[in-house]
C-alpha cells in the first residue's frame, strides 16, 4: 500500500533535536532551513534517525513537518553510523586523510540499515512521489527504494566529496555502492569534479555508457551533476545587524583583551578540518616573533563530534595537547594566545563571533563544501574581515577572492595568515564585496530549487 506523502526527504538524522521528554526543537543548519519550507508547502515528510539508540518512536508533527523516526539499535549506531559511515566512508571520501576501516561486519550493518530507510520511504511515499535522499550514510537507498517503488522519482545529494577512482577502488563493496546510487534519477555532487569521478567510475567498474552528464543504465538515464550547497545568506545578513549581536561582538573583543587581530576557526572537531595545521602556523608566528605578544588571539571553536570513533578521540587529544603547548610557551599570566572551546553554540553567538573576527581561518585538508566560510561572508555586510580558505574545500571553487592556502604548506599558511591580518581596508572590501555577491546569488534556497527543478524536469 503506497503512503500519502508526495514529497519525502530521507536523511540519516531528523531535522530536530530533543530538548525534553517529548519536546523537540528544529535543528540549526542550512539544509533544514532550505528544505523545511519546501516540505511544508508540499505536505512532505522527513524520514530519519532521531538520535537515541534502542528507542522506537511513532511519527510526529513538528513545525508543519511530518517526521518519521527510523530506529537504530545501540549496535547499529556502532556498526552503521560510527563504523561504516564514519570510520570507512568518511575517511575514504576525504582523501584517506585517516585510514579507512574495511570490515564485513560494518558493511552488513550499513546494508541492513539502508534497507530499513528504503522500506520506510517506500511505505510513506504517495504514488509518483518525489523522494530526495541525503548523503553518504544512505548511498544504497536509491536502488533499494527503486526496487520497492519503481513509480517514484528519486534524487540523491552527496554532501561530502566524491573521491577519485584511485581511492574509491579500494572499497571492497565499490560495485554495490555505485549500483546503489544509480537507483536515483539524479545524483547531485558539490563539485563538477565529484560528478566526473562518479561518471568515470560507472564506466570503468560497471562498464556503463555515458554522454556528458547522462549515464545509461538498462532502460533508464541517470544524471550526475554538481549543485554546490550554500547558506541562508538573507537570514544571516539580517541577524548580524541586530543591536544585540553587534553588542555581543564588541563584548567578545573586549573579553579577549581588545587585541589588534582576532583570528577565528569554527568547525566540528574533525580530522579533515586542518585544525592542527592552522594552530601550528599560528604557534610558529608567535614563536618566531612575526606576531607580538598580545597582538593577536586565535579563537578555535570545535563542536564535539563522533566522540566514540577512535580517530576522533585521538584528534581531540592531539589538538588539546597542541593548544596547551602554545599557551604554555607563548602565553602570559592572564593572556592566552589560543582560546579553545570544545562546545556547540547557537546561531546568535556564532554570528557575533563571525562579526568579531578579523580573520576567519578555514583550512580543511578536504571538505565537500564548508558552510562556515559562506556563513562568515554572509555576516560581513561591513565589508571588513578576511577569509583564509583552503584550496581543498569545495567552497574554493566559488570563493575565488578569499586568501587561498594549501593547508599542508605551513610556511605558506603562515605567510597567508599574516597577509590577511595586514591587508588594507580597501583590499578587504574589494574581496568581500565580490564574495558576498556570489553567496547572496547562490544561497541555499537557490541550491534546493536548482536540484529539485533538475530532478522534476
Ligand atoms: P560539516 O558539514 O563537515 O560539519 P560545514 O562547515 O559545512 O562542515 O558545516 C558546519 C555547520 O555546523 C555550520 O552551519 C556551522 O555553523 C555549524 N557549526 C560548526 N561549529 C559549530 C559550533 N561550535 N556550534 C554550533 N554550530 C556549529
Ligand atoms: O556534512 C556531512 C555530515 O556528515 C552531514 O551528513 C551531517 O548532518 C553533519 O555532517 C554532522 O555529522 P553527524 O550527523 O555525524 O553529527
Coordinates of C-alpha atoms and ligand atoms in Angstrom, one line a residue:
X1 CA 0.0 0.0 0.0
X2 CA 1.6 3.3 -1.0
X3 CA 1.6 6.1 1.5
X4 CA 0.4 9.7 1.3
X5 CA 3.5 11.9 1.2
X6 CA 4.1 13.3 -2.3
X7 CA 7.5 14.7 -1.2
X8 CA 10.0 12.9 1.0
X9 CA 13.3 13.7 2.5
X10 CA 15.4 10.7 3.6
X11 CA 18.4 11.6 5.7
X12 CA 20.4 9.9 8.5
X13 CA 19.1 12.4 11.0
X14 CA 15.7 14.0 11.5
X15 CA 15.8 17.8 11.3
X16 CA 15.0 18.2 15.1
X17 CA 16.9 17.9 18.3
X18 CA 15.3 16.7 21.5
X19 CA 15.1 19.3 24.3
X20 CA 12.9 17.5 26.8
X21 CA 10.9 14.3 27.2
X22 CA 8.6 14.8 24.2
X23 CA 9.9 18.2 23.2
X24 CA 11.8 18.9 20.0
X25 CA 13.5 21.9 18.5
X26 CA 14.3 22.4 14.8
X27 CA 18.0 21.7 14.3
X28 CA 20.1 24.6 13.2
X29 CA 21.8 24.5 9.8
X30 CA 21.3 25.3 6.2
X31 CA 19.9 22.0 5.0
X32 CA 17.0 22.2 7.4
X33 CA 16.4 25.9 6.7
X34 CA 16.3 25.3 3.0
X35 CA 14.2 22.2 2.9
X36 CA 11.7 22.9 5.7
X37 CA 9.7 25.4 3.6
X38 CA 9.6 23.0 0.6
X39 CA 8.4 20.2 2.9
X40 CA 5.7 22.4 4.5
X41 CA 4.5 23.6 1.0
X42 CA 4.3 20.1 -0.4
X43 CA 2.8 18.3 2.5
X44 CA 6.0 16.3 2.7
X45 CA 7.6 14.1 5.3
X46 CA 11.2 13.7 6.6
X47 CA 12.5 10.2 7.4
X48 CA 15.5 9.9 9.7
X49 CA 17.0 8.7 12.9
X50 CA 16.0 10.7 16.0
X51 CA 19.4 10.4 17.6
X52 CA 18.8 8.0 20.5
X53 CA 19.7 4.3 20.3
X54 CA 17.3 1.5 21.1
X55 CA 14.2 3.6 21.0
X56 CA 11.1 3.3 18.8
X57 CA 9.1 6.4 18.2
X58 CA 5.8 6.9 16.3
X59 CA 5.7 9.5 13.5
X60 CA 5.0 13.0 14.8
X61 CA 4.4 16.5 13.6
X62 CA 6.8 19.4 14.3
X63 CA 6.7 22.9 12.9
X64 CA 4.5 21.9 10.0
X65 CA 6.7 18.9 9.1
X66 CA 5.7 15.3 9.3
X67 CA 8.6 13.4 10.9
X68 CA 9.0 9.6 10.6
X69 CA 11.7 8.3 13.0
X70 CA 13.8 5.3 12.0
X71 CA 15.0 3.3 15.0
X72 CA 18.7 2.2 15.3
X73 CA 19.9 -0.2 18.0
X74 CA 23.0 0.5 20.1
X75 CA 24.9 -2.0 17.9
X76 CA 23.7 -0.4 14.7
X77 CA 24.8 3.0 15.9
X78 CA 28.2 1.4 16.5
X79 CA 28.5 -0.5 13.2
X80 CA 26.4 1.5 10.7
X81 CA 26.9 5.1 11.9
X82 CA 30.2 5.2 13.8
X83 CA 31.5 2.3 11.8
X84 CA 30.8 2.1 8.1
X85 CA 29.6 5.7 7.7
X86 CA 32.3 7.4 9.8
X87 CA 35.2 5.0 10.0
X88 CA 35.0 3.7 6.4
X89 CA 33.3 6.1 4.0
X90 CA 34.1 9.4 5.8
X91 CA 38.0 9.0 5.6
X92 CA 37.9 7.2 2.2
X93 CA 35.9 10.0 0.6
X94 CA 38.1 12.7 2.3
X95 CA 41.4 11.7 0.5
X96 CA 42.1 8.9 3.1
X97 CA 43.5 11.6 5.5
X98 CA 42.8 8.9 8.1
X99 CA 43.0 5.2 7.3
X100 CA 39.6 3.7 6.4
X101 CA 38.4 0.6 8.3
X102 CA 37.3 -2.1 5.9
X103 CA 35.2 -4.7 7.8
X104 CA 32.4 -7.0 6.6
X105 CA 30.5 -6.7 9.8
X106 CA 30.3 -2.9 9.3
X107 CA 29.2 -3.3 5.7
X108 CA 26.5 -5.8 6.7
X109 CA 25.1 -3.3 9.2
X110 CA 25.2 -0.5 6.6
X111 CA 23.2 -2.6 4.1
X112 CA 20.7 -3.6 6.7
X113 CA 20.1 0.0 8.0
X114 CA 19.9 1.3 4.4
X115 CA 17.2 -1.3 3.7
X116 CA 15.3 -0.1 6.7
X117 CA 15.4 3.5 5.5
X118 CA 14.3 2.4 2.0
X119 CA 11.4 0.5 3.4
X120 CA 10.3 3.4 5.5
X121 CA 10.4 5.6 2.3
X122 CA 8.5 3.0 0.3
X123 CA 5.8 2.9 2.9
X124 CA 5.4 6.7 3.2
X125 CA 5.6 7.7 -0.5
X126 CA 2.4 8.5 -2.3
X127 CA 2.1 7.2 -5.9
X128 CA 4.6 9.1 -8.2
X129 CA 6.1 10.9 -5.2
X130 CA 9.4 12.8 -5.3
X131 CA 12.0 11.3 -2.8
X132 CA 15.2 13.2 -2.0
X133 CA 17.9 11.0 -0.3
X134 CA 20.7 12.8 1.5
X135 CA 24.4 12.0 2.0
X136 CA 26.9 9.2 2.3
X137 CA 25.2 7.3 5.1
X138 CA 22.4 6.3 2.7
X139 CA 24.0 5.5 -0.6
X140 CA 22.2 2.2 -1.1
X141 CA 18.8 3.6 -0.5
X142 CA 18.1 4.8 -4.1
X143 CA 18.4 1.4 -5.7
X144 CA 16.6 -0.4 -2.8
X145 CA 13.8 2.1 -3.0
X146 CA 13.5 1.8 -6.7
X147 CA 13.1 -2.0 -6.4
X148 CA 10.3 -1.5 -3.9
X149 CA 8.7 1.5 -5.6
X150 CA 9.5 1.9 -9.3
X151 CA 6.9 4.6 -9.7
X152 CA 8.7 7.3 -7.5
X153 CA 11.2 9.9 -8.7
X154 CA 14.4 9.6 -6.7
X155 CA 17.1 12.3 -6.2
X156 CA 20.3 11.8 -4.2
X157 CA 22.7 14.5 -3.0
X158 CA 26.1 13.8 -1.6
X159 CA 27.2 16.5 0.9
X160 CA 30.8 15.3 1.1
X161 CA 33.4 14.9 -1.7
X162 CA 33.2 12.0 -4.1
X163 CA 36.7 10.7 -4.4
X164 CA 38.8 9.9 -7.4
X165 CA 38.8 6.4 -8.8
X166 CA 42.2 5.6 -7.4
X167 CA 40.9 5.9 -3.9
X168 CA 37.3 4.7 -4.4
X169 CA 38.6 1.4 -5.9
X170 CA 40.0 0.4 -2.5
X171 CA 36.4 -0.2 -1.3
X172 CA 35.6 -3.9 -1.3
X173 CA 31.9 -3.0 -2.0
X174 CA 32.6 -0.4 -4.7
X175 CA 30.2 -2.1 -7.2
X176 CA 27.3 -2.2 -4.7
X177 CA 27.7 1.4 -3.8
X178 CA 27.8 2.6 -7.4
X179 CA 24.7 0.5 -8.1
X180 CA 23.0 1.9 -5.0
X181 CA 23.5 5.5 -6.2
X182 CA 22.4 4.6 -9.8
X183 CA 19.0 3.8 -8.4
X184 CA 18.4 7.6 -8.4
X185 CA 17.2 9.6 -11.4
X186 CA 19.5 12.5 -10.4
X187 CA 22.8 12.2 -8.4
X188 CA 24.0 15.6 -7.1
X189 CA 27.5 16.4 -6.0
X190 CA 29.1 19.5 -4.5
X191 CA 31.7 20.0 -7.3
X192 CA 31.8 19.1 -11.0
X193 CA 35.0 17.0 -10.2
X194 CA 32.9 14.7 -7.9
X195 CA 30.3 14.2 -10.7
X196 CA 33.1 13.4 -13.2
X197 CA 34.8 10.9 -10.7
X198 CA 31.4 9.2 -10.3
X199 CA 30.7 9.0 -14.1
X200 CA 34.2 7.6 -14.9
X201 CA 33.8 5.0 -12.1
X202 CA 30.5 3.9 -13.5
X203 CA 32.2 3.4 -16.9
X204 CA 35.2 1.6 -15.5
X205 CA 33.7 -0.5 -12.8
X206 CA 30.3 -1.3 -14.3
X207 CA 31.1 -0.8 -18.0
X208 CA 28.2 1.7 -18.4
X209 CA 28.0 4.1 -21.4
X210 CA 27.6 7.8 -20.8
X211 CA 27.4 11.1 -22.5
X212 CA 28.2 14.3 -20.7
X213 CA 26.1 14.2 -17.5
X214 CA 24.0 11.2 -18.5
X215 CA 24.7 7.6 -17.6
X216 CA 22.8 4.9 -19.4
X217 CA 21.6 2.2 -17.0
X218 CA 19.5 -0.5 -18.8
X219 CA 16.4 1.3 -19.9
X220 CA 17.0 4.4 -17.8
X221 CA 19.1 7.5 -17.9
X222 CA 20.7 8.7 -14.6
X223 CA 22.0 12.3 -14.5
X224 CA 25.1 13.2 -12.4
X225 CA 25.8 16.9 -11.9
X226 CA 27.1 19.4 -9.4
X227 CA 24.9 21.6 -7.2
X228 CA 27.1 23.4 -4.8
X229 CA 25.2 23.8 -1.5
X230 CA 25.1 27.2 0.3
X231 CA 23.8 29.0 3.4
X232 CA 20.8 31.3 4.1
X233 CA 22.6 34.5 3.2
X234 CA 19.5 36.7 3.8
X235 CA 18.8 35.4 7.3
X236 CA 22.4 35.9 8.5
X237 CA 22.7 39.2 6.8
X238 CA 19.6 40.5 8.8
X239 CA 20.6 38.7 12.1
X240 CA 24.1 40.2 12.2
X241 CA 22.7 43.8 12.0
X242 CA 20.7 43.3 15.2
X243 CA 21.9 45.5 18.1
X244 CA 22.2 42.6 20.5
X245 CA 24.6 40.8 18.0
X246 CA 26.6 43.9 17.4
X247 CA 26.9 44.5 21.2
X248 CA 27.9 40.9 21.8
X249 CA 30.6 41.1 19.1
X250 CA 32.1 44.1 20.8
X251 CA 31.9 42.3 24.1
X252 CA 33.7 39.3 22.7
X253 CA 36.6 41.5 21.5
X254 CA 36.7 43.2 24.9
X255 CA 36.8 39.9 26.7
X256 CA 39.7 38.8 24.5
X257 CA 41.6 41.9 25.6
X258 CA 40.9 44.0 22.5
X259 CA 43.8 42.6 20.5
X260 CA 44.6 44.1 17.2
X261 CA 43.7 40.9 15.4
X262 CA 41.1 38.3 16.3
X263 CA 41.5 35.1 14.3
X264 CA 38.7 32.5 14.3
X265 CA 38.2 28.9 13.5
X266 CA 34.7 27.2 13.7
X267 CA 34.5 23.5 13.0
X268 CA 33.2 20.2 14.1
X269 CA 36.2 18.6 15.8
X270 CA 37.1 16.6 12.8
X271 CA 40.5 15.5 11.4
X272 CA 39.5 16.7 7.9
X273 CA 39.3 20.3 9.0
X274 CA 43.0 21.0 9.3
X275 CA 42.7 22.5 12.9
X276 CA 46.2 21.2 13.8
X277 CA 47.7 22.8 10.7
X278 CA 46.3 26.2 11.4
X279 CA 47.3 26.1 15.1
X280 CA 50.8 25.1 14.2
X281 CA 51.1 28.0 11.8
X282 CA 49.8 30.4 14.4
X283 CA 52.1 29.0 17.1
X284 CA 55.1 29.4 14.8
X285 CA 54.1 33.0 14.0
X286 CA 54.2 33.7 17.7
X287 CA 57.4 31.8 18.4
X288 CA 59.3 33.5 15.6
X289 CA 58.2 37.0 16.6
X290 CA 56.1 37.7 13.5
X291 CA 53.2 38.3 15.8
X292 CA 54.0 40.2 19.0
X293 CA 52.6 39.0 22.4
X294 CA 49.1 40.3 22.9
X295 CA 48.8 41.5 19.2
X296 CA 46.6 38.6 18.1
X297 CA 44.3 36.0 19.7
X298 CA 43.2 32.8 17.9
X299 CA 39.7 31.6 18.9
X300 CA 39.1 28.0 18.0
X301 CA 35.5 26.8 18.4
X302 CA 35.4 23.0 18.0
X303 CA 32.0 21.3 18.2
X304 CA 32.1 17.8 19.8
X305 CA 31.6 15.3 17.0
X306 CA 31.5 11.4 16.7
X307 CA 33.2 11.2 20.0
X308 CA 33.3 7.4 20.2
X309 CA 35.2 6.9 16.9
X310 CA 38.8 6.2 17.5
X311 CA 40.3 8.8 15.1
X312 CA 38.2 11.5 16.7
X313 CA 39.4 10.5 20.2
X314 CA 43.0 10.7 19.0
X315 CA 42.4 14.0 17.3
X316 CA 40.9 15.6 20.4
X317 CA 43.9 14.6 22.5
X318 CA 46.3 15.9 19.9
X319 CA 44.6 19.3 19.5
X320 CA 44.2 19.8 23.2
X321 CA 47.9 19.0 23.7
X322 CA 48.8 21.5 20.9
X323 CA 46.7 24.3 22.4
X324 CA 48.2 23.6 25.9
X325 CA 51.8 23.8 24.4
X326 CA 51.2 27.1 22.5
X327 CA 49.5 28.7 25.5
X328 CA 52.2 27.3 27.9
X329 CA 55.1 28.5 25.8
X330 CA 53.7 31.8 24.2
X331 CA 51.1 32.9 26.8
X332 CA 51.5 35.3 29.8
X333 CA 49.7 35.5 33.1
X334 CA 46.1 36.4 32.2
X335 CA 46.8 36.3 28.4
X336 CA 46.4 33.1 26.4
X337 CA 47.0 33.4 22.6
X338 CA 44.7 30.5 21.8
X339 CA 41.2 30.4 23.2
X340 CA 39.9 26.8 22.6
X341 CA 36.3 25.9 23.2
X342 CA 35.1 22.4 22.8
X343 CA 31.4 23.3 22.7
X344 CA 28.4 24.0 20.5
X345 CA 26.9 27.5 20.2
X346 CA 23.6 28.9 19.0
X347 CA 23.1 31.0 15.8
X348 CA 23.3 34.3 17.7
X349 CA 26.6 33.5 19.4
X350 CA 28.1 32.2 16.1
X351 CA 27.0 35.3 14.3
X352 CA 28.6 37.5 17.0
X353 CA 31.8 35.6 16.7
X354 CA 31.9 35.9 12.9
X355 CA 31.3 39.7 13.3
X356 CA 34.1 39.9 16.0
X357 CA 36.7 38.1 13.8
X358 CA 39.2 40.0 11.7
X359 CA 40.4 36.8 10.0
X360 CA 38.3 33.6 9.5
X361 CA 40.7 30.7 9.1
X362 CA 39.1 27.7 7.2
X363 CA 41.8 25.2 6.4
X364 CA 40.3 21.7 5.7
X365 CA 42.6 19.1 4.2
X366 CA 39.5 18.1 2.2
X367 CA 35.9 19.3 2.5
X368 CA 32.7 18.8 0.4
X369 CA 31.8 22.5 0.6
X370 CA 32.4 24.2 4.0
X371 CA 29.5 26.2 5.1
X372 CA 31.3 28.1 7.8
X373 CA 33.2 30.0 5.1
X374 CA 29.9 31.1 3.5
X375 CA 28.4 31.9 6.8
X376 CA 31.3 34.3 7.6
X377 CA 30.8 36.0 4.3
X378 CA 27.1 36.4 4.9
X379 CA 27.8 38.1 8.2
X380 CA 30.3 40.7 6.9
X381 CA 28.0 43.4 5.5
X382 CA 30.6 45.8 6.8
X383 CA 32.9 44.5 4.1
X384 CA 35.6 44.0 6.7
X385 CA 37.1 40.7 7.7
X386 CA 39.4 38.4 5.7
X387 CA 38.6 34.8 4.8
X388 CA 41.6 32.5 4.7
X389 CA 40.4 29.4 2.7
X390 CA 41.9 26.1 1.9
X391 CA 42.0 25.3 -1.8
X392 CA 40.8 21.8 -0.8
X393 CA 37.4 23.0 0.4
X394 CA 34.6 22.7 -2.2
X395 CA 33.9 26.4 -1.4
X396 CA 37.2 27.4 -3.0
X397 CA 35.7 26.7 -6.4
X398 CA 33.3 29.6 -5.9
X399 CA 35.1 31.9 -3.5
X400 CA 38.0 32.9 -5.6
X401 CA 38.5 36.2 -3.8
X402 CA 39.4 34.5 -0.5
X403 CA 43.0 34.4 0.7
X404 CA 43.7 30.9 -0.7
X405 CA 46.1 28.4 1.1
X406 CA 47.4 24.9 0.8
X407 CA 47.0 23.8 4.5
X408 CA 49.8 21.2 4.1
X409 CA 52.2 24.1 3.5
X410 CA 53.0 25.5 6.9
X411 CA 55.1 28.4 5.6
X412 CA 52.5 29.3 3.0
X413 CA 49.8 29.2 5.7
X414 CA 51.9 31.5 7.9
X415 CA 52.5 33.9 5.1
X416 CA 48.9 34.0 4.1
X417 CA 47.6 34.4 7.7
X418 CA 50.0 37.4 8.0
X419 CA 48.9 38.8 4.6
X420 CA 45.3 38.6 5.7
X421 CA 46.0 40.3 9.0
X422 CA 47.8 43.1 7.3
X423 CA 45.5 43.6 4.3
X424 CA 44.3 47.2 3.7
X425 CA 40.7 48.1 4.2
X426 CA 40.5 48.8 0.5
X427 CA 41.7 45.3 -0.4
X428 CA 39.4 43.6 2.2
X429 CA 36.3 45.4 1.0
X430 CA 37.1 44.7 -2.7
X431 CA 37.4 41.0 -1.9
X432 CA 34.4 40.8 0.5
X433 CA 32.1 42.6 -1.9
X434 CA 32.8 40.0 -4.6
X435 CA 32.5 37.1 -2.2
X436 CA 29.1 38.4 -0.9
X437 CA 27.8 38.8 -4.4
X438 CA 28.4 35.1 -5.0
X439 CA 26.9 33.8 -1.8
X440 CA 23.9 36.2 -2.0
X441 CA 23.1 34.9 -5.5
X442 CA 23.7 31.2 -4.9
X443 CA 22.1 30.8 -1.5
X444 CA 20.7 27.6 0.0
X445 CA 17.2 28.3 -1.4
X446 CA 18.6 28.5 -4.9
X447 CA 20.5 25.2 -4.3
X448 CA 17.3 23.4 -3.3
X449 CA 15.4 24.9 -6.2
X450 CA 18.0 24.1 -8.8
X451 CA 18.3 20.5 -7.6
X452 CA 14.5 19.9 -7.5
X453 CA 13.9 21.6 -10.8
X454 CA 16.5 19.3 -12.4
X455 CA 15.0 16.2 -10.6
X456 CA 11.5 17.0 -11.8
X457 CA 12.4 18.2 -15.3
Ligands
LIG1 P1 30.5 19.9 8.3 O1 29.2 19.7 7.5 O2 31.6 19.0 7.9 O3 30.3 19.9 9.7 P2 30.3 22.7 7.4 O4 31.3 23.8 7.6 O5 29.9 22.6 6.0 O6 31.0 21.4 7.9 O7 29.0 22.9 8.3 C1 29.1 23.0 9.7 C2 27.9 23.6 10.3 O8 27.9 23.4 11.7 C3 27.8 25.1 10.0 O9 26.5 25.5 9.7 C4 28.3 25.7 11.3 O10 27.7 27.0 11.7 C5 27.9 24.7 12.3 N1 28.8 24.7 13.5 C6 30.1 24.5 13.4 N2 30.7 24.6 14.7 C7 29.7 24.9 15.5 C8 29.6 25.1 16.9 N3 30.6 25.1 17.7 N4 28.4 25.4 17.4 C9 27.3 25.4 16.6 N5 27.3 25.2 15.3 C10 28.5 24.9 14.7
LIG2 O1 28.1 17.3 6.1 C1 28.4 16.0 6.4 C2 27.7 15.5 7.7 O2 28.0 14.2 8.0 C3 26.2 15.5 7.5 O3 25.6 14.4 6.8 C4 25.7 15.6 8.9 O4 24.5 16.2 9.0 C5 26.8 16.5 9.5 O5 28.0 16.3 8.8 C6 27.1 16.2 11.0 O6 27.5 14.9 11.2 P1 26.9 13.9 12.2 O7 25.4 13.6 11.8 O8 27.7 12.7 12.1 O9 27.0 14.5 13.6

